[in-house]
mmCIF file of C-alpha atoms in Angstrom:
data_model
loop_
_atom_site.group_PDB
_atom_site.id
_atom_site.type_symbol
_atom_site.label_atom_id
_atom_site.label_comp_id
_atom_site.label_asym_id
_atom_site.label_seq_id
_atom_site.Cartn_x
_atom_site.Cartn_y
_atom_site.Cartn_z
ATOM 1 C CA MET A 555 102.567 134.068 157.247
ATOM 2 C CA GLY A 556 103.023 131.217 154.233
ATOM 3 C CA SER A 557 105.200 133.996 152.137
ATOM 4 C CA GLY A 558 109.021 134.330 152.460
ATOM 5 C CA ARG A 559 110.277 137.694 153.250
ATOM 6 C CA PRO A 560 112.834 139.603 151.254
ATOM 7 C CA GLY A 561 116.558 138.379 151.375
ATOM 8 C CA GLN A 562 115.309 134.982 152.419
ATOM 9 C CA PRO A 563 116.996 131.798 150.622
ATOM 10 C CA THR A 564 115.225 130.080 148.167
ATOM 11 C CA HIS A 565 113.667 126.785 149.462
ATOM 12 C CA PRO A 566 115.192 123.748 147.781
ATOM 13 C CA LEU A 567 112.328 122.369 146.048
ATOM 14 C CA SER A 568 111.588 125.652 144.494
ATOM 15 C CA ARG A 569 115.255 125.688 143.222
ATOM 16 C CA GLU A 570 114.722 122.222 141.876
ATOM 17 C CA GLN A 571 111.330 122.953 140.295
ATOM 18 C CA GLU A 572 113.246 126.131 138.538
ATOM 19 C CA LEU A 573 116.155 123.679 137.319
ATOM 20 C CA ARG A 574 113.742 121.223 136.099
ATOM 21 C CA GLU A 575 111.649 123.873 133.949
ATOM 22 C CA GLN A 576 114.869 124.930 132.515
ATOM 23 C CA ALA A 577 115.999 121.956 131.437
ATOM 24 C CA GLU A 578 112.650 121.025 130.011
ATOM 25 C CA ALA A 579 113.043 124.398 127.983
ATOM 26 C CA GLU A 580 116.275 123.666 126.702
ATOM 27 C CA LEU A 581 115.101 120.059 125.841
ATOM 28 C CA HIS A 582 112.298 121.299 124.021
ATOM 29 C CA ARG A 583 114.570 124.126 122.069
ATOM 30 C CA ALA A 584 116.839 120.911 121.141
ATOM 31 C CA HIS A 585 114.487 119.023 120.121
ATOM 32 C CA ALA A 586 112.637 121.984 117.778
ATOM 33 C CA GLU A 587 116.018 122.468 116.464
ATOM 34 C CA ILE A 588 116.777 118.757 115.405
ATOM 35 C CA GLN A 589 113.067 118.315 113.718
ATOM 36 C CA GLU A 590 113.955 121.687 112.075
ATOM 37 C CA LEU A 591 117.155 119.857 111.123
ATOM 38 C CA LYS A 592 115.684 117.031 110.035
ATOM 39 C CA LYS A 593 113.079 119.156 107.928
ATOM 40 C CA HIS A 594 116.113 120.526 105.774
ATOM 41 C CA LEU A 595 117.739 117.183 105.462
ATOM 42 C CA GLN A 596 114.416 115.497 104.159
ATOM 43 C CA ALA A 597 113.598 118.423 102.031
ATOM 44 C CA GLY A 598 116.858 118.182 100.132
ATOM 45 C CA HIS A 599 116.463 114.041 99.827
ATOM 46 C CA ALA A 600 113.189 114.579 98.210
ATOM 47 C CA TYR A 601 114.533 117.205 95.917
ATOM 48 C CA LEU A 602 117.143 114.367 95.215
ATOM 49 C CA PHE A 603 114.471 111.983 94.389
ATOM 50 C CA GLN A 604 113.144 114.273 91.620
ATOM 51 C CA GLU A 605 116.576 114.771 90.214
ATOM 52 C CA ILE A 606 116.963 110.969 90.072
ATOM 53 C CA ASN A 607 113.586 110.358 88.357
ATOM 54 C CA ARG A 608 114.183 113.530 85.846
ATOM 55 C CA THR A 609 117.422 113.120 84.999
ATOM 56 C CA TYR A 610 118.941 109.281 85.390
ATOM 57 C CA ASN A 611 115.852 106.813 84.184
ATOM 58 C CA PHE A 612 116.063 105.373 81.324
ATOM 59 C CA GLY A 613 112.838 103.613 81.431
ATOM 60 C CA GLU A 614 112.860 101.537 84.073
ATOM 61 C CA VAL A 615 116.805 101.436 84.010
ATOM 62 C CA ILE A 616 118.655 103.355 86.949
ATOM 63 C CA GLY A 617 122.030 104.753 86.389
ATOM 64 C CA GLN A 618 124.620 107.393 85.160
ATOM 65 C CA SER A 619 127.581 105.288 85.467
ATOM 66 C CA HIS A 620 130.166 105.158 81.925
ATOM 67 C CA CYS A 621 129.004 101.474 81.605
ATOM 68 C CA LEU A 622 125.544 102.169 81.652
ATOM 69 C CA GLU A 623 125.724 105.197 79.521
ATOM 70 C CA ASP A 624 127.173 102.617 76.484
ATOM 71 C CA VAL A 625 124.027 100.526 77.085
ATOM 72 C CA PHE A 626 121.700 103.207 76.780
ATOM 73 C CA PHE A 627 123.632 104.368 73.540
ATOM 74 C CA ARG A 628 123.276 101.101 72.331
ATOM 75 C CA VAL A 629 119.563 100.756 72.971
ATOM 76 C CA GLU A 630 118.943 103.880 71.307
ATOM 77 C CA ALA A 631 120.666 103.377 68.083
ATOM 78 C CA VAL A 632 119.022 99.878 67.764
ATOM 79 C CA ALA A 633 115.820 100.527 69.210
ATOM 80 C CA PRO A 634 114.379 102.110 65.953
ATOM 81 C CA GLN A 635 115.681 99.459 63.879
ATOM 82 C CA ASP A 636 114.181 95.904 63.524
ATOM 83 C CA SER A 637 117.608 94.100 64.190
ATOM 84 C CA THR A 638 117.441 91.317 66.561
ATOM 85 C CA VAL A 639 119.188 91.757 69.838
ATOM 86 C CA LEU A 640 120.969 89.643 72.070
ATOM 87 C CA LEU A 641 121.218 90.872 75.697
ATOM 88 C CA LEU A 642 124.145 89.432 77.701
ATOM 89 C CA GLY A 643 124.828 89.368 81.454
ATOM 90 C CA GLU A 644 124.490 87.949 84.726
ATOM 91 C CA THR A 645 121.247 86.911 86.594
ATOM 92 C CA GLY A 646 119.744 89.967 87.811
ATOM 93 C CA THR A 647 121.098 92.888 85.882
ATOM 94 C CA GLY A 648 118.006 94.157 84.470
ATOM 95 C CA LYS A 649 118.151 92.431 80.974
ATOM 96 C CA GLY A 650 114.356 92.264 80.881
ATOM 97 C CA LEU A 651 114.320 96.364 81.599
ATOM 98 C CA VAL A 652 116.741 96.585 78.591
ATOM 99 C CA ALA A 653 114.227 94.740 76.356
ATOM 100 C CA ARG A 654 111.560 96.750 77.562
ATOM 101 C CA ALA A 655 113.380 99.877 77.228
ATOM 102 C CA ILE A 656 114.231 98.789 73.315
ATOM 103 C CA HIS A 657 110.545 97.667 72.475
ATOM 104 C CA SER A 658 109.192 101.143 74.017
ATOM 105 C CA ARG A 659 111.565 103.099 71.573
ATOM 106 C CA SER A 660 110.769 101.050 68.591
ATOM 107 C CA LEU A 661 108.424 101.496 66.122
ATOM 108 C CA ARG A 662 106.401 98.563 67.452
ATOM 109 C CA LYS A 663 105.858 100.166 70.783
ATOM 110 C CA HIS A 664 102.131 100.038 70.369
ATOM 111 C CA ARG A 665 102.199 96.175 69.757
ATOM 112 C CA PRO A 666 102.757 93.617 72.607
ATOM 113 C CA LEU A 667 105.739 92.657 74.139
ATOM 114 C CA VAL A 668 105.822 89.097 74.507
ATOM 115 C CA THR A 669 107.833 87.234 77.112
ATOM 116 C CA VAL A 670 108.860 83.814 77.128
ATOM 117 C CA ASN A 671 111.241 82.332 79.488
ATOM 118 C CA CYS A 672 112.957 79.558 78.385
ATOM 119 C CA THR A 673 113.907 78.301 81.888
ATOM 120 C CA ALA A 674 110.276 78.136 83.385
ATOM 121 C CA LEU A 675 108.591 76.225 80.919
ATOM 122 C CA PRO A 676 108.432 72.245 80.898
ATOM 123 C CA GLY A 677 110.603 71.132 77.649
ATOM 124 C CA ASN A 678 107.639 69.006 76.724
ATOM 125 C CA LEU A 679 105.397 72.102 76.370
ATOM 126 C CA ILE A 680 108.073 74.948 74.932
ATOM 127 C CA GLU A 681 107.068 74.017 71.658
ATOM 128 C CA SER A 682 103.469 74.277 72.100
ATOM 129 C CA GLU A 683 104.056 77.709 73.693
ATOM 130 C CA LEU A 684 106.091 79.319 71.295
ATOM 131 C CA PHE A 685 104.191 77.850 67.943
ATOM 132 C CA GLY A 686 100.845 76.813 69.268
ATOM 133 C CA ARG A 687 99.144 73.712 68.869
ATOM 134 C CA GLU A 688 96.140 72.403 67.071
ATOM 135 C CA LYS A 689 93.002 70.400 68.781
ATOM 136 C CA GLY A 690 94.148 66.992 69.530
ATOM 137 C CA ALA A 691 98.227 67.684 68.662
ATOM 138 C CA PHE A 692 98.853 65.520 71.853
ATOM 139 C CA THR A 693 96.948 64.340 75.009
ATOM 140 C CA GLY A 694 95.198 66.931 76.742
ATOM 141 C CA ALA A 695 95.208 69.485 74.067
ATOM 142 C CA SER A 696 91.587 69.942 74.123
ATOM 143 C CA SER A 697 91.529 73.070 72.111
ATOM 144 C CA GLN A 698 93.664 75.145 69.630
ATOM 145 C CA GLN A 699 95.997 77.263 71.021
ATOM 146 C CA LEU A 700 98.091 80.332 69.744
ATOM 147 C CA GLY A 701 101.777 80.127 70.352
ATOM 148 C CA ARG A 702 103.296 83.323 71.432
ATOM 149 C CA PHE A 703 105.116 84.272 68.208
ATOM 150 C CA GLU A 704 101.554 84.588 66.904
ATOM 151 C CA LEU A 705 100.737 86.894 70.179
ATOM 152 C CA ALA A 706 103.684 88.850 69.209
ATOM 153 C CA ASP A 707 102.855 89.575 65.485
ATOM 154 C CA LYS A 708 103.948 92.791 64.581
ATOM 155 C CA GLY A 709 105.230 93.265 68.104
ATOM 156 C CA THR A 710 108.352 91.877 69.707
ATOM 157 C CA ILE A 711 109.299 88.720 71.550
ATOM 158 C CA LEU A 712 111.794 88.305 74.608
ATOM 159 C CA LEU A 713 113.413 84.991 74.451
ATOM 160 C CA ASP A 714 114.451 85.069 77.825
ATOM 161 C CA GLU A 715 117.386 82.543 79.154
ATOM 162 C CA ILE A 716 117.696 81.502 75.259
ATOM 163 C CA GLY A 717 120.516 79.479 76.231
ATOM 164 C CA ASP A 718 118.318 76.973 78.211
ATOM 165 C CA LEU A 719 116.012 76.545 74.760
ATOM 166 C CA PRO A 720 116.111 72.458 74.272
ATOM 167 C CA PHE A 721 118.568 71.721 71.084
ATOM 168 C CA GLU A 722 115.989 70.163 69.440
ATOM 169 C CA LEU A 723 113.638 73.073 69.291
ATOM 170 C CA GLN A 724 116.566 75.306 68.390
ATOM 171 C CA ALA A 725 116.342 74.595 64.430
ATOM 172 C CA LYS A 726 112.878 75.855 64.502
ATOM 173 C CA LEU A 727 113.672 78.789 66.043
ATOM 174 C CA LEU A 728 116.208 79.233 63.693
ATOM 175 C CA HIS A 729 113.654 78.540 60.639
ATOM 176 C CA VAL A 730 111.300 81.061 62.257
ATOM 177 C CA ILE A 731 114.110 83.713 62.624
ATOM 178 C CA GLN A 732 115.184 83.206 58.578
ATOM 179 C CA GLU A 733 112.181 82.875 56.892
ATOM 180 C CA GLY A 734 109.683 84.329 59.430
ATOM 181 C CA GLU A 735 107.291 81.576 59.711
ATOM 182 C CA PHE A 736 106.442 78.144 60.974
ATOM 183 C CA SER A 737 104.047 75.692 61.996
ATOM 184 C CA ARG A 738 101.627 74.758 64.815
ATOM 185 C CA LEU A 739 101.952 71.663 66.688
ATOM 186 C CA GLY A 740 99.816 68.741 65.268
ATOM 187 C CA SER A 741 99.558 71.133 61.806
ATOM 188 C CA ALA A 742 101.014 71.314 58.636
ATOM 189 C CA LYS A 743 99.716 74.830 57.866
ATOM 190 C CA THR A 744 102.082 77.603 57.777
ATOM 191 C CA VAL A 745 101.948 80.501 59.679
ATOM 192 C CA LYS A 746 103.363 83.969 58.641
ATOM 193 C CA VAL A 747 104.591 86.019 61.476
ATOM 194 C CA ASP A 748 106.334 89.263 61.518
ATOM 195 C CA VAL A 749 108.104 89.696 64.900
ATOM 196 C CA ARG A 750 111.338 91.395 66.407
ATOM 197 C CA ILE A 751 113.411 89.224 68.419
ATOM 198 C CA ILE A 752 115.070 89.925 71.370
ATOM 199 C CA ALA A 753 117.197 87.328 72.865
ATOM 200 C CA ALA A 754 118.582 87.335 76.441
ATOM 201 C CA THR A 755 120.992 84.505 78.223
ATOM 202 C CA ASN A 756 123.378 84.645 81.543
ATOM 203 C CA ARG A 757 125.171 82.148 80.142
ATOM 204 C CA ASP A 758 128.420 81.668 77.843
ATOM 205 C CA LEU A 759 126.809 80.872 74.411
ATOM 206 C CA TYR A 760 130.717 80.133 72.973
ATOM 207 C CA GLU A 761 130.945 77.727 75.709
ATOM 208 C CA GLU A 762 127.793 76.360 75.319
ATOM 209 C CA ILE A 763 128.792 75.989 71.395
ATOM 210 C CA ARG A 764 131.706 74.051 72.563
ATOM 211 C CA LEU A 765 130.177 71.894 74.366
ATOM 212 C CA GLY A 766 127.596 70.997 71.589
ATOM 213 C CA ARG A 767 124.354 72.591 73.710
ATOM 214 C CA PHE A 768 123.508 75.455 71.153
ATOM 215 C CA ARG A 769 123.631 75.691 67.467
ATOM 216 C CA GLU A 770 126.303 78.005 66.080
ATOM 217 C CA ASP A 771 124.204 78.940 63.317
ATOM 218 C CA LEU A 772 121.471 79.984 65.645
ATOM 219 C CA PHE A 773 124.208 82.205 67.715
ATOM 220 C CA TYR A 774 125.115 83.827 64.497
ATOM 221 C CA ARG A 775 121.448 84.753 63.703
ATOM 222 C CA LEU A 776 120.999 86.100 67.422
ATOM 223 C CA ASN A 777 124.189 87.805 67.523
ATOM 224 C CA ILE A 778 123.176 90.729 65.326
ATOM 225 C CA PHE A 779 123.460 93.437 68.035
ATOM 226 C CA PRO A 780 124.737 92.137 71.444
ATOM 227 C CA ILE A 781 124.458 94.297 73.923
ATOM 228 C CA THR A 782 126.225 93.370 77.507
ATOM 229 C CA VAL A 783 124.389 94.564 80.689
ATOM 230 C CA PRO A 784 127.332 95.390 83.206
ATOM 231 C CA PRO A 785 127.043 93.657 86.569
ATOM 232 C CA LEU A 786 126.224 95.991 89.513
ATOM 233 C CA ARG A 787 129.609 95.424 91.049
ATOM 234 C CA GLU A 788 130.934 97.052 88.087
ATOM 235 C CA ARG A 789 128.805 100.291 88.673
ATOM 236 C CA LYS A 790 128.644 100.583 92.044
ATOM 237 C CA GLU A 791 128.269 104.810 91.731
ATOM 238 C CA ASP A 792 125.272 103.730 90.604
ATOM 239 C CA ILE A 793 124.009 102.076 93.912
ATOM 240 C CA PRO A 794 122.768 105.218 95.598
ATOM 241 C CA LEU A 795 120.619 106.200 93.049
ATOM 242 C CA LEU A 796 118.993 102.514 92.987
ATOM 243 C CA VAL A 797 118.485 102.759 96.863
ATOM 244 C CA GLU A 798 116.409 106.223 96.496
ATOM 245 C CA TYR A 799 114.736 104.576 93.608
ATOM 246 C CA PHE A 800 113.776 101.533 95.551
ATOM 247 C CA LEU A 801 113.300 103.458 98.849
ATOM 248 C CA ASP A 802 110.389 105.382 97.029
ATOM 249 C CA LYS A 803 109.213 102.293 95.350
ATOM 250 C CA PHE A 804 108.437 100.646 98.831
ATOM 251 C CA ASN A 805 107.506 103.722 100.566
ATOM 252 C CA ARG A 806 104.537 103.892 98.153
ATOM 253 C CA LYS A 807 103.840 100.018 98.235
ATOM 254 C CA LEU A 808 103.949 99.483 102.132
ATOM 255 C CA GLY A 809 103.029 103.043 102.987
ATOM 256 C CA LYS A 810 105.881 104.115 104.548
ATOM 257 C CA ASN A 811 107.969 107.349 104.778
ATOM 258 C CA ILE A 812 111.523 106.578 104.944
ATOM 259 C CA LYS A 813 113.588 109.136 103.681
ATOM 260 C CA MET A 814 117.316 109.160 105.329
ATOM 261 C CA VAL A 815 120.042 106.491 104.863
ATOM 262 C CA THR A 816 122.907 106.546 107.352
ATOM 263 C CA ASN A 817 126.300 106.983 105.747
ATOM 264 C CA GLY A 818 127.682 103.962 107.210
ATOM 265 C CA THR A 819 124.353 101.939 105.838
ATOM 266 C CA MET A 820 125.285 103.139 102.214
ATOM 267 C CA SER A 821 128.816 102.554 102.707
ATOM 268 C CA ASP A 822 127.980 99.004 103.179
ATOM 269 C CA LEU A 823 125.776 98.787 100.372
ATOM 270 C CA MET A 824 128.424 100.262 98.658
ATOM 271 C CA ALA A 825 131.424 97.789 99.762
ATOM 272 C CA HIS A 826 128.984 94.595 98.810
ATOM 273 C CA SER A 827 129.787 92.486 95.723
ATOM 274 C CA TRP A 828 125.998 91.930 94.887
ATOM 275 C CA PRO A 829 125.866 88.268 93.503
ATOM 276 C CA GLY A 830 122.542 88.756 92.670
ATOM 277 C CA ASN A 831 123.091 92.227 91.247
ATOM 278 C CA VAL A 832 120.107 94.863 91.261
ATOM 279 C CA ARG A 833 117.422 91.816 91.986
ATOM 280 C CA GLU A 834 119.587 91.373 95.093
ATOM 281 C CA LEU A 835 119.664 95.206 96.013
ATOM 282 C CA GLU A 836 116.115 95.619 95.746
ATOM 283 C CA SER A 837 115.098 92.712 97.914
ATOM 284 C CA VAL A 838 117.579 93.848 100.223
ATOM 285 C CA ILE A 839 115.748 97.407 100.329
ATOM 286 C CA GLU A 840 112.210 96.074 100.486
ATOM 287 C CA ARG A 841 113.294 93.809 103.463
ATOM 288 C CA ALA A 842 114.668 96.942 105.111
ATOM 289 C CA VAL A 843 111.694 99.042 104.518
ATOM 290 C CA ILE A 844 109.500 96.592 105.856
ATOM 291 C CA ILE A 845 111.215 96.367 109.530
ATOM 292 C CA SER A 846 112.359 99.995 109.701
ATOM 293 C CA ARG A 847 110.453 102.282 111.858
ATOM 294 C CA GLY A 848 110.676 106.142 111.672
ATOM 295 C CA THR A 849 112.293 107.646 108.798
ATOM 296 C CA THR A 850 115.623 105.990 108.832
ATOM 297 C CA LEU A 851 116.528 103.029 106.903
ATOM 298 C CA GLN A 852 117.411 100.056 108.932
ATOM 299 C CA VAL A 853 119.358 97.261 107.096
ATOM 300 C CA LEU A 854 119.755 94.291 108.798
ATOM 301 C CA ASP A 855 121.139 91.895 106.092
ATOM 302 C CA HIS A 856 124.791 91.144 107.086
ATOM 303 C CA PHE A 857 127.282 91.664 104.162
ATOM 304 C CA GLU A 858 130.915 90.013 103.867
ATOM 305 C CA ALA A 859 133.468 92.294 104.710
ATOM 306 C CA PRO A 860 135.170 93.750 101.336
ATOM 307 C CA SER A 861 138.306 92.295 100.787
ATOM 308 C CA LEU A 862 141.675 93.746 101.524
ATOM 309 C CA ALA A 863 143.771 92.089 98.940
ATOM 310 C CA GLY A 864 145.341 93.775 95.707
ATOM 311 C CA PRO A 865 144.449 92.974 92.324
ATOM 312 C CA GLN A 866 147.276 90.381 92.091
ATOM 313 C CA ASP A 867 145.754 88.164 94.857
ATOM 314 C CA GLU A 868 142.652 88.300 93.062
ATOM 315 C CA ALA A 869 141.018 85.038 91.535
ATOM 316 C CA LYS A 870 140.944 85.841 87.365
ATOM 317 C CA PRO A 871 137.220 85.765 85.909
ATOM 318 C CA LEU A 872 136.674 82.384 84.329
ATOM 319 C CA VAL A 873 136.302 84.420 80.857
ATOM 320 C CA ASP A 874 139.712 85.836 81.751
ATOM 321 C CA LEU A 875 141.515 82.194 82.188
ATOM 322 C CA GLU A 876 139.414 81.170 79.010
ATOM 323 C CA ARG A 877 141.302 84.055 76.846
ATOM 324 C CA ASP A 878 144.380 83.419 78.313
ATOM 325 C CA TYR A 879 144.252 79.661 77.541
ATOM 326 C CA ILE A 880 143.096 80.356 73.750
ATOM 327 C CA ASP A 881 146.004 82.717 73.667
ATOM 328 C CA GLN A 882 148.428 80.178 75.193
ATOM 329 C CA VAL A 883 147.359 77.538 72.501
ATOM 330 C CA LEU A 884 147.375 79.630 69.740
ATOM 331 C CA ARG A 885 150.946 80.850 70.574
ATOM 332 C CA LYS A 886 151.793 76.872 70.985
ATOM 333 C CA THR A 887 150.507 76.130 67.492
ATOM 334 C CA ASN A 888 152.447 79.220 66.139
ATOM 335 C CA TRP A 889 148.361 80.584 65.705
ATOM 336 C CA ARG A 890 147.538 77.716 63.249
ATOM 337 C CA ILE A 891 143.841 77.122 63.696
ATOM 338 C CA GLU A 892 142.810 74.585 61.151
ATOM 339 C CA GLY A 893 144.436 70.937 60.561
ATOM 340 C CA SER A 894 144.971 67.940 63.044
ATOM 341 C CA HIS A 895 147.761 70.062 64.897
ATOM 342 C CA GLY A 896 145.650 73.282 64.714
ATOM 343 C CA ALA A 897 144.449 75.306 67.738
ATOM 344 C CA ALA A 898 140.847 74.660 67.225
ATOM 345 C CA ARG A 899 141.183 70.334 67.391
ATOM 346 C CA ILE A 900 143.315 71.050 70.674
ATOM 347 C CA LEU A 901 140.823 73.361 72.183
ATOM 348 C CA GLY A 902 137.642 71.018 70.711
ATOM 349 C CA LEU A 903 136.259 74.129 68.806
ATOM 350 C CA ASN A 904 134.943 74.174 65.397
ATOM 351 C CA PRO A 905 137.511 76.669 63.739
ATOM 352 C CA SER A 906 134.894 79.282 62.630
ATOM 353 C CA THR A 907 133.884 78.959 66.216
ATOM 354 C CA LEU A 908 137.610 79.869 67.479
ATOM 355 C CA ARG A 909 137.835 82.549 65.232
ATOM 356 C CA GLY A 910 134.733 84.235 66.546
ATOM 357 C CA ARG A 911 135.705 83.990 70.077
ATOM 358 C CA MET A 912 139.500 85.306 68.810
ATOM 359 C CA ARG A 913 137.312 88.110 67.246
ATOM 360 C CA LYS A 914 135.466 88.857 70.319
ATOM 361 C CA GLU A 915 138.085 88.499 72.858
ATOM 362 C CA GLY A 916 140.283 90.609 70.677
ATOM 363 C CA ILE A 917 142.901 88.110 70.356
ATOM 364 C CA HIS A 918 145.343 88.946 67.674
ATOM 365 C CA ARG A 919 148.810 87.491 66.454
ATOM 366 C CA PRO A 920 151.451 89.782 67.402
#
C-alpha cells in the first residue's frame, strides 16, 4: 500500500533528496580535486625550499642577485687572508651575517668571533669592554676583567657600528691595529694579541672625517678591503628566496605549516622599498606567520604604493648629490685641490681626504 506503482511520478521530497545527494557528491569530488591540487602545489613549494637551502645559501646570507654575487666573490677572496675588512651598508642589510661568513671561511674559524656593538655600549664603559680593566681601575671595578680583544685572541673581532666609536678611543684602537698590543684600563702592562679585525658601519665615514668625528688615519687602517652590502631594494629578485627562507624558519619556530604565498602578496612584498632592509622583511614575515591560519601566508602590514614617477622625477641619493657637488667645485677651481683657493679648502676637507673621495667616487679630470 505504501509503495508507488510503476510509472507513478516521483514524490517531490524524494526528488529533492536525490538532488541534494547529487550536489553533495559533486562537492566532495570538487573538494578532493582541490586537495589534490594543493598537494601538488605544496610539493612543488617544498622542493623549492630544498633548492634554496642547497644552492642560494652563503652561510646565512640568502640570494642569487648579481650585486650579492659580487659580495660572495669578495668574501671568498678575503676570508682566507688575515686582512682587515670594512663592511659598509645600510642598517638591516646583513653586515653581521657577512662577517660571520668571512670568519667561518677563515683559518681562524675554530677560534671565537667576538662582536662589539660600539653603539650599544655606554661611552664610559667602551674602553674597559674593549681592552679590559684591572681591579680598582675605577669606582665599582671590584675585579679584573678581560676585554673583548683578549677574548678574541687568535680569532676575529667584529667592531659593529665603528662609526659610533668615541673619538678619544679611536687612537687607542689605531694603536692595537698597528702594533697588536694594548694596556688594560688601570694597568701599565702591555698585552699582546693576535686578532683579525672586521669593522662594520652604516655611516658615511668620509663625511664623519670631514666633520671631525672620525680619524682619517684609522679609516685608512680599516679600509684595507671594503665590502659594500647592497640594500634590499637593489636586489628585489632575492625577495622570494628570503620569504621562503623566513617561512621555513618561523614555521619551525612557531609550529606552523604555512606553505603558500599568493601572487598578490608576493607582488606587494616585491614593490615595497624596504627602508629597514632584510631585517624589516624578516619582521614582516614573522608577524604574518603568527596571525596566519591554514597553509597560506596572510600579510596584514600595509606598504606604500610604488611610485609611478619616472627616474627624472626621483630625488637623488645624498651620496650622488655630494659627488656632483665635489665635481662642480673641482671644475670651478680648475681642478686645483690644495691652496687657499683650492677645492679642498672650499669643501672643508683635508686635501688627502678629497683625493680619497675622488678615487672612491671615480671623479677624474677630463
